[in-house]
Tab-separated table of C-alpha atoms in Angstrom:
chain	number	residue	atom	x	y	z
A	715	UNK	CA	-0.011	0.351	-0.311
A	716	UNK	CA	2.976	2.671	1.065
A	717	UNK	CA	4.186	1.695	-2.225
A	718	UNK	CA	1.262	2.602	-3.903
A	719	UNK	CA	1.269	6.044	-1.866
A	720	UNK	CA	4.861	6.232	-2.969
A	721	UNK	CA	4.007	5.968	-6.991
A	722	UNK	CA	1.437	8.064	-6.928
A	723	UNK	CA	3.855	10.944	-5.280
A	724	UNK	CA	6.120	10.206	-8.195
A	725	UNK	CA	3.844	9.678	-11.156
A	726	UNK	CA	2.000	13.472	-9.635
A	727	UNK	CA	5.458	15.329	-9.181
A	728	UNK	CA	5.426	17.785	-12.349
A	729	UNK	CA	9.277	18.128	-12.871
A	730	UNK	CA	8.058	21.661	-14.310
A	731	UNK	CA	6.964	22.816	-11.555
A	732	UNK	CA	10.292	21.989	-9.667
A	733	UNK	CA	12.215	24.906	-9.149
A	734	UNK	CA	16.575	22.973	-9.573
A	735	UNK	CA	14.756	20.914	-12.633
A	736	UNK	CA	14.101	24.226	-14.490
A	737	UNK	CA	17.407	25.833	-13.178
A	738	UNK	CA	19.344	23.062	-14.517
A	739	UNK	CA	17.602	23.228	-17.520
A	740	UNK	CA	17.538	27.169	-18.783
A	741	UNK	CA	21.862	26.478	-17.706
A	742	UNK	CA	21.830	24.127	-20.601
A	743	UNK	CA	19.850	26.400	-22.734
A	744	UNK	CA	22.181	29.376	-21.579
A	745	UNK	CA	25.154	26.698	-21.876
A	746	UNK	CA	24.215	25.998	-25.985
A	747	UNK	CA	23.816	29.786	-26.610
A	748	UNK	CA	26.911	31.222	-25.338
A	749	UNK	CA	28.590	28.271	-26.454
A	750	UNK	CA	26.600	29.010	-30.043
A	751	UNK	CA	27.609	33.158	-29.971
A	752	UNK	CA	30.779	32.749	-27.936
A	753	UNK	CA	32.588	29.304	-29.240
A	754	UNK	CA	33.474	26.751	-26.574
A	755	UNK	CA	37.099	28.121	-26.273
A	756	UNK	CA	36.117	30.422	-23.863
A	757	UNK	CA	33.768	29.511	-21.257
A	758	UNK	CA	31.359	31.571	-19.046
A	759	UNK	CA	33.088	31.167	-16.052
A	760	UNK	CA	36.458	32.447	-18.089
A	761	UNK	CA	34.354	35.473	-19.026
A	762	UNK	CA	33.297	36.129	-15.139
A	763	UNK	CA	37.165	35.964	-13.926
A	764	UNK	CA	38.219	38.294	-17.051
A	765	UNK	CA	35.039	40.678	-16.862
A	766	UNK	CA	35.824	40.778	-12.425
A	767	UNK	CA	39.421	40.979	-12.965
A	768	UNK	CA	39.247	43.900	-15.802
A	769	UNK	CA	36.854	45.540	-12.957
A	770	UNK	CA	38.774	45.298	-10.398
A	771	UNK	CA	43.064	45.536	-11.654
A	772	UNK	CA	45.144	43.616	-9.618
A	773	UNK	CA	43.059	41.676	-7.364
A	774	UNK	CA	43.497	38.560	-5.746
A	775	UNK	CA	42.094	35.220	-6.357
A	776	UNK	CA	39.910	36.446	-3.351
A	777	UNK	CA	38.191	39.303	-4.648
A	778	UNK	CA	37.657	37.492	-8.251
A	779	UNK	CA	35.982	34.381	-5.955
A	780	UNK	CA	33.955	37.378	-3.861
A	781	UNK	CA	32.388	38.603	-7.291
A	782	UNK	CA	31.569	35.557	-9.386
A	783	UNK	CA	30.474	33.099	-7.194
A	784	UNK	CA	32.860	30.175	-8.549
A	785	UNK	CA	34.600	28.570	-5.670
A	786	UNK	CA	38.076	29.027	-4.376
A	787	UNK	CA	39.799	25.165	-6.097
A	788	UNK	CA	37.922	25.628	-9.008
A	789	UNK	CA	38.418	29.567	-9.205
A	790	UNK	CA	42.498	28.703	-8.973
A	791	UNK	CA	42.860	25.857	-11.172
A	792	UNK	CA	41.225	28.105	-14.135
A	793	UNK	CA	43.144	31.497	-13.218
A	794	UNK	CA	46.327	28.871	-13.410
A	795	UNK	CA	44.952	27.864	-17.652
A	796	UNK	CA	44.331	31.533	-18.188
A	797	UNK	CA	47.845	32.679	-16.534
A	798	UNK	CA	49.146	30.071	-18.727
A	799	UNK	CA	47.374	31.141	-21.767
A	800	UNK	CA	48.640	34.170	-21.210
A	801	UNK	CA	45.423	36.016	-20.380
A	802	UNK	CA	46.594	37.371	-17.288
A	803	UNK	CA	49.622	38.140	-15.234
A	804	UNK	CA	50.557	37.809	-11.651
A	805	UNK	CA	52.755	38.892	-8.812
A	806	UNK	CA	53.792	39.235	-5.327
A	807	UNK	CA	50.706	41.364	-3.660
A	808	UNK	CA	52.513	44.190	-2.476
A	809	UNK	CA	50.227	44.908	0.827
A	810	UNK	CA	50.744	40.513	1.791
A	811	UNK	CA	53.532	38.269	0.465
A	812	UNK	CA	51.078	35.182	0.733
A	813	UNK	CA	48.221	36.840	-2.010
A	814	UNK	CA	48.761	37.153	-6.185
A	815	UNK	CA	47.866	40.916	-7.199
A	816	UNK	CA	46.574	39.429	-10.898
A	817	UNK	CA	45.983	41.745	-14.202
A	818	UNK	CA	44.543	41.221	-18.037
A	819	UNK	CA	47.292	41.202	-20.034
A	820	UNK	CA	47.162	43.478	-23.230
A	821	UNK	CA	46.052	40.306	-25.065
A	822	UNK	CA	43.846	39.488	-23.189
A	823	UNK	CA	42.037	42.884	-22.807
A	824	UNK	CA	41.922	42.838	-26.934
A	825	UNK	CA	40.432	39.090	-27.516
A	826	UNK	CA	37.752	40.165	-24.294
A	827	UNK	CA	36.798	43.624	-26.498
A	828	UNK	CA	36.270	42.243	-29.836
A	829	UNK	CA	34.084	38.728	-28.104
A	830	UNK	CA	32.259	41.482	-25.763
A	831	UNK	CA	29.260	42.071	-28.477
A	832	UNK	CA	29.473	38.742	-28.804
A	833	UNK	CA	28.727	37.682	-24.874
A	834	UNK	CA	26.463	40.203	-25.391
A	835	UNK	CA	24.600	39.082	-27.819
A	836	UNK	CA	23.932	35.823	-26.315
A	837	UNK	CA	22.707	37.533	-22.323
A	838	UNK	CA	20.177	38.975	-24.761
A	839	UNK	CA	19.164	35.388	-26.564
A	840	UNK	CA	19.122	34.290	-23.002
A	841	UNK	CA	16.441	36.776	-22.107
A	842	UNK	CA	15.320	36.902	-25.762
A	843	UNK	CA	11.503	34.860	-25.182
A	844	UNK	CA	10.173	37.367	-22.280
A	845	UNK	CA	8.884	40.350	-21.866
A	846	UNK	CA	11.525	43.793	-21.592
A	847	UNK	CA	9.818	44.364	-18.743
A	848	UNK	CA	9.461	40.295	-17.647
A	849	UNK	CA	13.874	40.892	-18.125
A	850	UNK	CA	14.291	43.297	-15.020
A	851	UNK	CA	12.069	41.485	-13.171
A	852	UNK	CA	13.379	38.376	-13.667
A	853	UNK	CA	17.205	38.725	-13.141
A	854	UNK	CA	15.743	41.091	-9.722
A	855	UNK	CA	14.581	37.851	-9.372
A	856	UNK	CA	17.875	35.873	-9.785
A	857	UNK	CA	19.605	38.247	-7.744
A	858	UNK	CA	17.730	37.711	-4.680
A	859	UNK	CA	18.019	34.213	-5.265
A	860	UNK	CA	22.367	33.720	-5.417
A	861	UNK	CA	21.866	36.914	-2.264
A	862	UNK	CA	22.918	39.527	-4.603
A	863	UNK	CA	19.957	42.115	-3.921
């Protein structure tokens, strides 16, 4: 009897009313749009770190983690790869010898500047199904969900 009740509950569970499921599907959709617009050699997470660094020249890894929400170990690995690609320069922070101060390289600034219209277009396509007024509300609710509004 309990098994039948559990099975019925599973059958009534509506995935289209499950926020986690909807967020995962939208995450996948945004990935596909970004890859189509920007290419697959630059990830959304890399763009987030690079733009945060463009806005905070000399930033530490900690401040980039705070700005992007990317976890510390993932950010460290990504930064190491972007240093190897010649996108980020690192030097010891003069105020804290344990920390790195980072800057975008001129080559990275050029690459990002060239791709910024494609990055913006990806963001526009992600929101395209929504009416303009709904986009502002949607973005506000997304910020609320991550504790940033």
